Short mmCIF file of C-alpha atoms in Angstrom, two decimals:
data_model
loop_
_atom_site.label_atom_id
_atom_site.label_comp_id
_atom_site.label_asym_id
_atom_site.label_seq_id
_atom_site.Cartn_x
_atom_site.Cartn_y
_atom_site.Cartn_z
CA MET A 1 89.43 85.50 129.74
CA THR A 2 87.46 87.75 127.47
CA SER A 3 89.96 87.94 124.59
CA MET A 4 90.36 85.41 121.83
CA ASN A 5 94.14 85.02 122.42
CA TRP A 6 94.81 83.67 118.93
CA ASN A 7 98.40 82.68 119.73
CA ALA A 8 97.25 80.09 122.29
CA ILE A 9 95.10 78.30 119.70
CA LEU A 10 97.46 78.77 116.74
CA PRO A 11 98.25 75.01 116.44
CA GLU A 12 94.54 74.16 116.17
CA ILE A 13 94.01 76.85 113.53
CA VAL A 14 96.94 75.43 111.54
CA LEU A 15 95.52 71.89 111.81
CA LEU A 16 92.04 72.94 110.70
CA VAL A 17 93.38 74.86 107.71
CA MET A 18 95.66 71.99 106.69
CA ALA A 19 92.84 69.44 106.99
CA CYS A 20 90.87 71.53 104.48
CA VAL A 21 93.97 71.85 102.26
CA VAL A 22 94.53 68.07 102.32
CA ALA A 23 90.88 67.45 101.36
CA LEU A 24 91.08 69.91 98.44
CA ALA A 25 94.55 68.89 97.28
CA ASP A 26 93.54 65.23 97.12
CA LEU A 27 90.98 66.09 94.44
CA PHE A 28 93.85 66.81 92.04
CA VAL A 29 96.03 63.81 92.96
CA THR A 30 96.20 61.21 90.19
CA ASP A 31 98.67 58.86 91.87
CA PRO A 32 96.69 55.74 92.96
CA GLN A 33 99.00 55.42 95.99
CA ARG A 34 98.02 58.97 97.08
CA ARG A 35 101.67 59.70 97.87
CA PRO A 36 101.34 63.54 97.69
CA THR A 37 98.33 63.46 100.05
CA TYR A 38 100.10 61.04 102.39
CA ARG A 39 103.26 63.18 102.55
CA LEU A 40 101.29 66.39 103.06
CA THR A 41 99.38 64.74 105.92
CA LEU A 42 102.56 63.55 107.61
CA LEU A 43 104.10 67.00 107.18
CA THR A 44 101.01 68.57 108.78
CA LEU A 45 101.24 66.17 111.71
CA ALA A 46 104.95 66.88 112.13
CA VAL A 47 104.36 70.64 112.25
CA TYR A 48 101.38 70.27 114.57
CA GLY A 49 103.27 68.00 116.95
CA ALA A 50 106.30 70.30 116.96
CA LEU A 51 104.09 73.30 117.80
CA HIS A 52 102.54 71.53 120.77
CA LEU A 53 105.92 70.32 122.01
CA ALA A 54 107.25 73.88 121.83
CA TYR A 55 104.17 75.19 123.63
CA PHE A 56 104.60 72.52 126.33
CA GLN A 57 108.17 73.54 127.01
CA ASN A 58 107.22 77.22 127.33
CA ALA A 59 103.68 76.85 128.63
CA THR A 60 102.09 78.85 131.39
CA PRO A 61 98.36 78.16 131.78
CA GLU A 62 96.32 80.76 129.89
CA PHE A 63 92.82 80.92 128.48
CA ALA A 64 91.81 81.44 124.87
CA ALA A 65 88.63 81.64 122.79
CA ASN A 66 86.87 83.74 125.41
CA GLY A 67 87.76 81.33 128.20
CA MET A 68 86.49 78.20 126.42
CA ILE A 69 89.96 76.76 125.75
CA VAL A 70 92.83 76.50 128.22
CA SER A 71 96.42 76.36 126.96
CA ASP A 72 98.36 74.45 129.61
CA PRO A 73 101.12 71.79 129.80
CA MET A 74 98.70 68.87 130.19
CA GLY A 75 96.76 69.73 127.06
CA HIS A 76 99.92 70.23 125.01
CA LEU A 77 101.56 67.00 126.23
CA LEU A 78 98.48 64.86 125.58
CA THR A 79 97.94 66.45 122.16
CA PHE A 80 101.58 65.88 121.23
CA PHE A 81 101.33 62.17 122.00
CA ALA A 82 97.98 61.93 120.21
CA THR A 83 99.62 63.50 117.15
CA VAL A 84 102.47 60.99 117.29
CA ALA A 85 99.91 58.18 117.58
CA VAL A 86 97.99 59.31 114.48
CA ALA A 87 101.20 59.77 112.46
CA VAL A 88 102.55 56.33 113.41
CA THR A 89 99.17 54.77 112.64
CA LEU A 90 99.19 56.23 109.12
CA VAL A 91 102.73 54.95 108.50
CA TYR A 92 101.75 51.43 109.55
CA ALA A 93 98.47 51.64 107.64
CA GLN A 94 99.78 52.73 104.22
CA PRO A 95 100.40 49.24 102.75
CA TYR A 96 97.32 47.85 104.50
CA VAL A 97 94.83 50.42 103.18
CA ALA A 98 96.39 50.37 99.70
CA SER A 99 95.52 46.69 99.30
CA ARG A 100 91.92 47.20 100.46
CA GLU A 101 90.82 50.19 98.36
CA MET A 102 90.82 52.43 101.45
CA LEU A 103 93.67 54.69 100.33
CA LYS A 104 91.54 57.77 99.78
CA GLY A 105 91.70 61.41 100.69
CA GLU A 106 88.93 60.82 103.23
CA LEU A 107 91.27 58.65 105.30
CA PHE A 108 93.75 61.47 105.76
CA THR A 109 91.22 64.29 106.18
CA LEU A 110 89.14 62.39 108.72
CA SER A 111 92.28 61.42 110.65
CA LEU A 112 93.27 65.09 110.90
CA LEU A 113 89.76 66.13 111.93
CA SER A 114 89.61 63.43 114.62
CA LEU A 115 92.93 64.75 115.94
CA LEU A 116 91.48 68.26 116.02
CA GLY A 117 88.57 66.94 118.07
CA ILE A 118 91.02 65.25 120.45
CA SER A 119 92.93 68.50 120.89
CA ILE A 120 89.73 70.37 121.74
CA MET A 121 88.69 67.66 124.21
CA VAL A 122 91.91 67.73 126.21
CA SER A 123 92.11 71.54 126.19
CA GLY A 124 88.48 72.42 126.83
CA ALA A 125 87.68 74.68 129.78
CA HIS A 126 83.98 74.84 128.93
CA LEU A 127 81.45 71.99 128.98
CA LEU A 128 80.13 72.70 125.50
CA MET A 129 83.64 73.00 124.05
CA ILE A 130 84.58 69.60 125.48
CA TYR A 131 81.40 68.12 124.01
CA LEU A 132 82.08 69.75 120.64
CA GLY A 133 85.54 68.17 120.58
CA LEU A 134 84.08 64.80 121.53
CA GLU A 135 81.56 64.89 118.69
CA LEU A 136 84.15 66.01 116.13
CA MET A 137 86.42 63.12 117.10
CA SER A 138 83.59 60.57 117.29
CA LEU A 139 81.93 61.43 113.98
CA SER A 140 85.29 61.23 112.21
CA LEU A 141 85.97 57.81 113.73
CA TYR A 142 82.50 56.50 112.80
CA ALA A 143 83.20 57.39 109.18
CA LEU A 144 86.69 55.86 109.31
CA VAL A 145 85.32 52.53 110.55
CA ALA A 146 82.85 52.49 107.65
CA LEU A 147 85.40 53.65 105.06
CA ARG A 148 85.53 50.18 103.53
CA ARG A 149 81.96 50.42 102.34
CA ASP A 150 81.85 47.12 100.45
CA ASN A 151 82.76 45.12 103.57
CA ALA A 152 79.74 43.92 105.56
CA GLN A 153 81.78 43.33 108.72
CA ALA A 154 83.17 46.87 108.73
CA THR A 155 79.72 48.35 108.07
CA GLU A 156 78.23 46.38 110.96
CA ALA A 157 81.03 47.53 113.27
CA ALA A 158 80.45 51.15 112.23
CA MET A 159 76.72 50.89 112.99
CA LYS A 160 77.36 49.38 116.43
CA TYR A 161 79.96 52.04 117.19
CA PHE A 162 77.66 54.83 116.02
CA VAL A 163 74.57 53.69 117.95
CA LEU A 164 76.37 52.98 121.21
CA GLY A 165 78.57 56.06 120.79
CA ALA A 166 75.49 58.25 120.37
CA LEU A 167 74.04 56.74 123.55
CA ALA A 168 77.23 57.51 125.48
CA SER A 169 77.30 61.07 124.11
CA GLY A 170 73.73 61.46 125.32
CA PHE A 171 74.74 60.32 128.80
CA LEU A 172 77.57 62.82 128.87
CA LEU A 173 75.44 65.68 127.57
CA TYR A 174 72.67 64.94 130.06
CA GLY A 175 75.21 64.91 132.89
CA MET A 176 76.58 68.24 131.72
CA SER A 177 73.08 69.72 131.61
CA MET A 178 72.57 68.66 135.23
CA MET A 179 75.90 70.26 136.13
CA TYR A 180 74.72 73.46 134.53
CA GLY A 181 71.35 73.26 136.24
CA ALA A 182 72.98 72.81 139.65
CA THR A 183 75.81 75.33 139.34
CA GLY A 184 74.52 77.85 136.78
CA SER A 185 77.81 77.73 134.85
CA LEU A 186 79.13 75.95 131.77
CA GLU A 187 82.73 76.90 132.53
CA LEU A 188 84.71 74.36 134.53
CA ALA A 189 86.09 77.12 136.74
CA GLY A 190 82.56 78.27 137.50
CA VAL A 191 81.44 74.73 138.33
CA PHE A 192 84.46 74.34 140.62
CA GLU A 193 83.74 77.59 142.46
CA ALA A 194 80.04 76.83 142.90
CA ILE A 195 80.80 73.41 144.38
CA ASN A 196 83.42 74.83 146.76
CA LYS A 197 80.97 77.47 148.00
CA GLY A 198 78.45 74.73 148.77
CA GLU A 199 75.73 76.43 146.72
CA PRO A 200 74.53 73.63 144.35
CA ASN A 201 71.91 71.00 145.04
CA LYS A 202 74.01 67.97 146.04
CA GLN A 203 71.50 65.39 144.76
CA VAL A 204 71.37 66.96 141.30
CA LEU A 205 75.17 67.08 141.19
CA VAL A 206 75.55 63.42 142.15
CA PHE A 207 73.06 62.38 139.47
CA GLY A 208 75.00 64.46 136.98
CA ILE A 209 78.26 62.80 138.03
CA VAL A 210 76.72 59.37 137.42
CA PHE A 211 75.91 60.28 133.81
CA ILE A 212 79.27 61.97 133.22
CA VAL A 213 81.25 59.03 134.60
CA SER A 214 79.14 56.67 132.47
CA GLY A 215 80.00 58.65 129.33
CA LEU A 216 83.69 58.70 130.25
CA ALA A 217 83.64 54.95 130.94
CA PHE A 218 82.24 54.30 127.47
CA LYS A 219 84.98 56.29 125.78
CA LEU A 220 87.63 54.46 127.82
CA GLY A 221 85.95 51.10 127.22
CA ALA A 222 85.49 50.30 130.92
CA VAL A 223 83.03 47.67 132.19
CA PRO A 224 80.01 47.74 132.06
CA PHE A 225 80.20 50.16 129.12
CA HIS A 226 82.61 47.95 127.18
CA MET A 227 80.16 46.10 124.89
CA TRP A 228 81.26 47.94 121.77
CA VAL A 229 85.01 47.39 122.19
CA PRO A 230 85.52 43.74 121.04
CA ASP A 231 82.96 43.97 118.22
CA VAL A 232 84.30 47.26 116.82
CA TYR A 233 87.97 46.26 117.22
CA HIS A 234 87.28 42.98 115.42
CA GLY A 235 84.94 44.24 112.70
CA ALA A 236 86.71 47.45 111.75
CA PRO A 237 89.61 47.43 109.27
CA THR A 238 92.78 47.18 111.35
CA ALA A 239 93.85 50.69 110.32
CA ALA A 240 90.58 52.09 111.73
CA THR A 241 90.93 49.86 114.80
CA LEU A 242 94.27 51.45 115.61
CA LEU A 243 92.89 54.95 115.04
CA ILE A 244 90.29 54.08 117.72
CA ALA A 245 92.66 52.22 120.07
CA GLY A 246 95.39 54.86 120.13
CA ALA A 247 94.85 58.62 120.25
CA PRO A 248 91.16 58.53 121.41
CA LYS A 249 92.22 56.80 124.63
CA ILE A 250 94.47 59.78 125.34
CA ALA A 251 91.52 62.05 124.58
CA ALA A 252 89.24 60.17 126.99
CA PHE A 253 91.83 60.47 129.74
CA GLY A 254 92.24 64.19 129.09
CA MET A 255 88.47 64.69 129.15
CA ALA A 256 88.26 62.79 132.45
CA MET A 257 90.93 65.03 133.96
CA ARG A 258 89.18 68.19 132.79
CA LEU A 259 85.73 67.18 134.03
CA LEU A 260 86.55 65.26 137.20
CA VAL A 261 89.66 67.10 138.42
CA ASP A 262 89.30 70.61 136.96
CA GLY A 263 85.57 70.90 137.59
CA LEU A 264 84.37 68.25 140.04
CA ILE A 265 87.30 67.72 142.41
CA GLY A 266 85.09 69.05 145.22
CA LEU A 267 82.94 65.93 144.79
CA ALA A 268 85.87 63.52 144.53
CA VAL A 269 84.47 61.31 147.30
CA ASP A 270 81.46 60.56 145.09
CA TRP A 271 83.16 59.85 141.77
CA GLN A 272 86.07 57.96 143.33
CA GLN A 273 83.66 55.27 144.53
CA MET A 274 82.29 54.89 141.00
CA LEU A 275 85.80 54.59 139.56
CA VAL A 276 86.65 51.84 142.06
CA VAL A 277 83.72 49.76 140.81
CA LEU A 278 84.56 50.46 137.16
CA SER A 279 88.24 49.56 137.61
CA VAL A 280 87.56 46.31 139.50
CA CYS A 281 84.94 45.15 136.98
CA SER A 282 87.21 46.07 134.04
CA LEU A 283 90.15 44.13 135.47
CA VAL A 284 88.02 41.03 136.07
CA VAL A 285 86.02 41.00 132.82
CA GLY A 286 88.90 42.14 130.59
CA ASN A 287 91.44 39.60 131.81
CA LEU A 288 89.11 36.61 132.09
CA ALA A 289 87.39 37.20 128.73
CA ALA A 290 90.72 37.68 126.93
CA ILE A 291 91.83 34.16 127.91
CA ALA A 292 89.02 32.62 125.84
CA GLN A 293 89.80 34.54 122.64
CA SER A 294 91.37 32.97 119.56
CA ASN A 295 91.08 36.17 117.49
CA LEU A 296 94.07 38.43 118.14
CA LYS A 297 92.14 41.68 117.70
CA ARG A 298 89.41 40.57 120.10
CA MET A 299 92.04 39.47 122.60
CA LEU A 300 93.67 42.90 122.39
CA ALA A 301 90.22 44.49 122.76
CA TYR A 302 89.60 42.70 126.06
CA SER A 303 93.19 43.49 127.00
CA THR A 304 92.35 47.18 126.45
CA ILE A 305 89.42 46.88 128.84
CA ALA A 306 91.73 45.46 131.52
CA GLN A 307 94.39 48.10 130.85
CA MET A 308 91.80 50.88 131.20
CA GLY A 309 90.96 49.37 134.59
CA PHE A 310 94.53 50.10 135.61
CA VAL A 311 94.27 53.68 134.32
CA LEU A 312 91.16 54.22 136.41
CA LEU A 313 93.06 52.91 139.45
CA GLY A 314 95.39 55.89 139.04
CA LEU A 315 92.41 58.25 139.23
CA VAL A 316 90.93 56.56 142.30
CA PRO A 317 93.14 57.98 145.13
CA GLY A 318 92.35 61.61 144.31
CA VAL A 319 92.55 64.17 147.11
CA ILE A 320 92.56 62.29 150.40
CA ASN A 321 92.33 64.38 153.56
CA GLY A 322 93.51 67.40 151.58
CA ASN A 323 96.70 65.67 150.41
CA THR A 324 97.09 67.27 146.98
CA VAL A 325 100.65 65.94 146.61
CA SER A 326 99.39 62.36 146.80
CA ALA A 327 96.69 63.17 144.24
CA ALA A 328 99.22 64.74 141.85
CA ASN A 329 101.39 61.60 142.07
CA ALA A 330 98.39 59.38 141.35
CA TYR A 331 97.18 61.45 138.40
CA SER A 332 100.67 61.70 136.87
CA SER A 333 101.03 57.90 137.21
CA ALA A 334 97.72 57.42 135.40
CA MET A 335 98.86 59.81 132.65
CA PHE A 336 102.16 57.95 132.31
CA TYR A 337 100.22 54.68 132.08
CA ILE A 338 97.85 55.83 129.34
CA LEU A 339 100.67 57.35 127.24
CA THR A 340 102.89 54.27 127.45
CA TYR A 341 99.93 51.97 126.83
CA VAL A 342 99.18 53.82 123.60
CA VAL A 343 102.84 53.54 122.52
CA THR A 344 102.65 49.77 123.03
CA THR A 345 99.26 49.43 121.34
CA LEU A 346 100.54 51.23 118.24
CA GLY A 347 103.13 48.50 117.78
CA THR A 348 100.81 45.53 118.34
CA PHE A 349 98.19 46.61 115.81
CA GLY A 350 100.89 47.98 113.51
CA LEU A 351 102.49 44.56 113.32
CA ILE A 352 99.12 42.97 112.52
CA MET A 353 98.75 45.39 109.60
CA LEU A 354 102.26 44.70 108.33
CA MET A 355 101.59 40.96 108.37
CA ALA A 356 98.28 41.32 106.53
CA ARG A 357 98.01 41.08 102.78
CA GLN A 358 95.30 41.08 100.15
CA GLY A 359 92.52 38.75 101.34
CA PHE A 360 94.34 37.90 104.60
CA GLU A 361 93.87 39.92 107.79
CA ALA A 362 96.41 38.13 110.06
CA ASP A 363 94.03 38.67 112.98
CA GLN A 364 94.05 35.17 114.45
CA ILE A 365 96.53 34.20 117.16
CA GLU A 366 97.45 31.11 115.12
CA ASP A 367 98.46 33.41 112.23
CA LEU A 368 101.51 34.35 114.32
CA ALA A 369 102.69 30.73 114.46
CA GLY A 370 106.37 30.42 113.59
CA LEU A 371 106.79 34.19 113.17
CA ASN A 372 110.32 33.92 114.54
CA GLN A 373 111.31 31.76 111.55
CA ARG A 374 109.56 34.00 109.05
CA ASN A 375 110.73 37.37 110.39
CA PRO A 376 112.86 37.38 113.58
CA LEU A 377 112.70 41.17 113.93
CA MET A 378 108.90 41.23 113.95
CA ALA A 379 108.75 38.35 116.42
CA ALA A 380 111.21 40.05 118.77
CA VAL A 381 109.38 43.36 118.65
CA MET A 382 105.98 41.69 119.17
CA ALA A 383 107.41 39.81 122.16
CA VAL A 384 108.55 43.11 123.66
CA PHE A 385 105.03 44.53 123.22
CA MET A 386 103.44 41.47 124.85
CA PHE A 387 105.87 41.62 127.77
CA SER A 388 105.06 45.30 128.22
CA LEU A 389 101.31 44.74 128.23
CA ALA A 390 101.82 41.94 130.75
CA GLY A 391 103.95 44.23 132.95
CA ILE A 392 107.19 42.26 132.76
CA PRO A 393 110.47 44.16 133.37
CA PRO A 394 112.42 45.81 131.83
CA THR A 395 109.62 47.00 129.58
CA VAL A 396 107.72 50.23 130.22
CA GLY A 397 104.54 48.34 131.08
CA PHE A 398 106.17 47.13 134.29
CA TYR A 399 107.09 50.63 135.45
CA ALA A 400 103.67 51.98 134.47
CA LYS A 401 101.89 49.39 136.58
CA LEU A 402 104.37 49.88 139.42
CA SER A 403 103.82 53.65 139.49
CA VAL A 404 100.03 53.24 139.69
CA LEU A 405 100.37 50.65 142.46
CA GLN A 406 102.74 52.92 144.38
CA ALA A 407 100.19 55.73 144.16
CA LEU A 408 97.53 53.42 145.61
CA VAL A 409 99.71 52.07 148.41
CA SER A 410 101.17 55.47 149.38
CA THR A 411 97.72 56.67 150.50
CA ASN A 412 98.02 54.43 153.59
CA ASP A 413 94.38 53.46 153.15
CA SER A 414 93.82 49.76 153.83
CA GLY A 415 91.07 49.65 151.21
CA TYR A 416 93.39 50.94 148.50
CA ILE A 417 96.13 48.52 149.56
CA GLY A 418 93.65 45.67 149.11
CA LEU A 419 92.75 47.11 145.70
CA ALA A 420 96.44 47.13 144.76
CA ILE A 421 96.83 43.47 145.74
CA PHE A 422 93.73 42.56 143.74
CA SER A 423 95.04 44.37 140.64
CA VAL A 424 98.36 42.49 140.90
CA MET A 425 96.47 39.17 140.98
CA MET A 426 94.51 40.19 137.89
CA SER A 427 97.78 41.12 136.15
CA LEU A 428 99.10 37.63 136.84
CA ILE A 429 96.02 36.17 135.15
CA GLY A 430 96.49 38.57 132.23
CA ALA A 431 100.09 37.45 131.77
CA PHE A 432 98.78 34.07 130.54
CA TYR A 433 97.21 35.29 127.31
CA TYR A 434 100.09 37.67 126.53
CA LEU A 435 102.71 34.96 127.00
CA ARG A 436 100.59 32.58 124.92
CA VAL A 437 101.20 34.87 121.92
CA VAL A 438 104.96 34.70 122.53
CA LYS A 439 104.77 30.91 122.76
CA VAL A 440 102.91 30.70 119.45
CA MET A 441 105.48 32.92 117.71
CA TYR A 442 108.54 31.02 118.93
CA PHE A 443 107.48 27.42 119.48
CA ASP A 444 104.62 26.65 117.06
CA GLU A 445 105.20 25.53 113.49
CA ALA A 446 104.41 28.08 110.79
CA THR A 447 101.60 27.13 108.42
CA ASP A 448 103.07 29.55 105.86
CA ALA A 449 106.88 29.52 105.74
CA SER A 450 107.21 32.44 103.31
CA ALA A 451 109.12 35.50 104.49
CA ILE A 452 107.11 38.58 105.47
CA GLN A 453 107.94 41.71 103.54
CA ALA A 454 107.15 45.21 104.79
CA PRO A 455 108.07 48.69 103.52
CA ALA A 456 111.36 50.04 104.87
CA GLN A 457 109.61 53.06 106.40
CA ALA A 458 107.18 50.85 108.34
CA ARG A 459 109.98 48.51 109.48
CA ALA A 460 111.97 51.46 110.78
CA VAL A 461 109.00 52.86 112.68
CA LEU A 462 108.21 49.41 114.12
CA SER A 463 111.80 49.06 115.33
CA LEU A 464 111.72 52.53 116.91
CA ASN A 465 108.40 51.66 118.50
CA GLY A 466 109.83 48.54 120.11
CA ALA A 467 112.95 50.43 121.20
CA ALA A 468 110.77 53.12 122.81
CA VAL A 469 108.99 50.49 124.91
CA LEU A 470 112.34 49.20 126.18
CA VAL A 471 114.04 52.58 126.65
CA LEU A 472 111.06 54.05 128.52
CA GLY A 473 111.08 50.96 130.73
CA VAL A 474 114.75 51.38 131.63
CA LEU A 475 114.74 55.19 131.72
CA PRO A 476 111.19 56.27 132.57
CA GLY A 477 112.24 59.36 134.51
CA GLY A 478 112.03 61.87 131.66
CA LEU A 479 108.45 61.06 130.62
CA MET A 480 107.37 60.66 134.24
CA ALA A 481 108.76 64.12 135.03
CA MET A 482 106.85 65.59 132.07
CA CYS A 483 103.62 63.99 133.33
CA ALA A 484 104.23 65.27 136.87
CA TYR A 485 104.93 68.78 135.57
CA ALA A 486 101.73 68.74 133.50
CA ILE A 487 99.61 67.62 136.45
CA LYS A 488 101.15 70.13 138.85
CA ALA A 489 100.50 72.93 136.36
CA LEU A 490 96.91 71.68 136.12
CA ALA A 491 96.56 71.82 139.91
CA THR A 492 97.70 75.45 139.99
#
């Protein structure tokens, strides 16, 4: 653990160098469409994703950067999907940002830097390294939300995101300082060992857990730390909204696994109770508030809150009576859920961007009226995404929810069985506002009968995105096995 082990962090070095290259190269680009910068960014993402996929297939957990970074299957798998999410977002966003004077080198550089922060977050083995990754990701996202500087709505959203984000970062940092004060270590392995030996002050540790869970809940958008989600999703340019709604959710899950499972599993009884409250409140508030929304982006924001409630359900069972197999199943189900949720979210916001045009955001539910007549492919794909978010078979959303519920029920704890029943009831309520979108697309009259045109590249990616939601629903075994392998490697 004392060596730098440069090979283990080679992908991150490549990404950092290429982010600097993209920023410098853009200074010499004269094309108003920034095509050279765009292609260089996509090439960087392709190389970075391929490196992490190769590392995942051949990964054995090892430490790098003097023990501050851990190279293991979970970190590589989460980073790979985060890379895919950023790349797909940029493909969807190209026509959208071009019509809103946002097609600048900053968009690409900040996207790469936020991805670097995500990678550090999900691979951190040291409290300060995890916090460093969090700040790198967050600061990049704050700037991306405010990239459209002449738009008052986007500027307001950026300010809200920055102020509340800084508060959440403070919670997390204060919790980490209490962890350090109680255990005398900033390394997750050291925190784990100190807790297992029974040395720390239990009261200090529990207070620290409260602050850490609060910071994690903010990044996931869980109730009662959800206030920023609808306002930022609505006010930010849709391209920035998707950059927030996609890869950072994977990062928040990875950070939760590192802190709660890698470091604080010895105190699982304490943080599990907090997660139960957060998940129940998120399911109730997210689903009920989404019903009242007429703005599509706000509806999807409240939908995100409810979906994060389901993710937290997967983290609730934990280690019960020493049953690590049950915990591994629950954690792998939660990982499967967050990955497939992000795949679905990419398509929903991507379609909103493809429908938008100069002076028209296409962010109202009524804007989808008659979409089947205007573009049958888009309507069909959007229907698949809505069915998946609602958890209707054969989409992947159904299997994701089922796997989390199975993890809850398999614990044979009557309290968790009741929690599973409650979450199913909340899903039935949530199905209303998802199916309402499908009804509007297929049965309402279009106010604008003109055909919707989108670049061939974006149409192809949208089709593949919809196909992935269906294929993963019918054949979920491959991705589920990858998640299980990553979690088991984490446990060892």
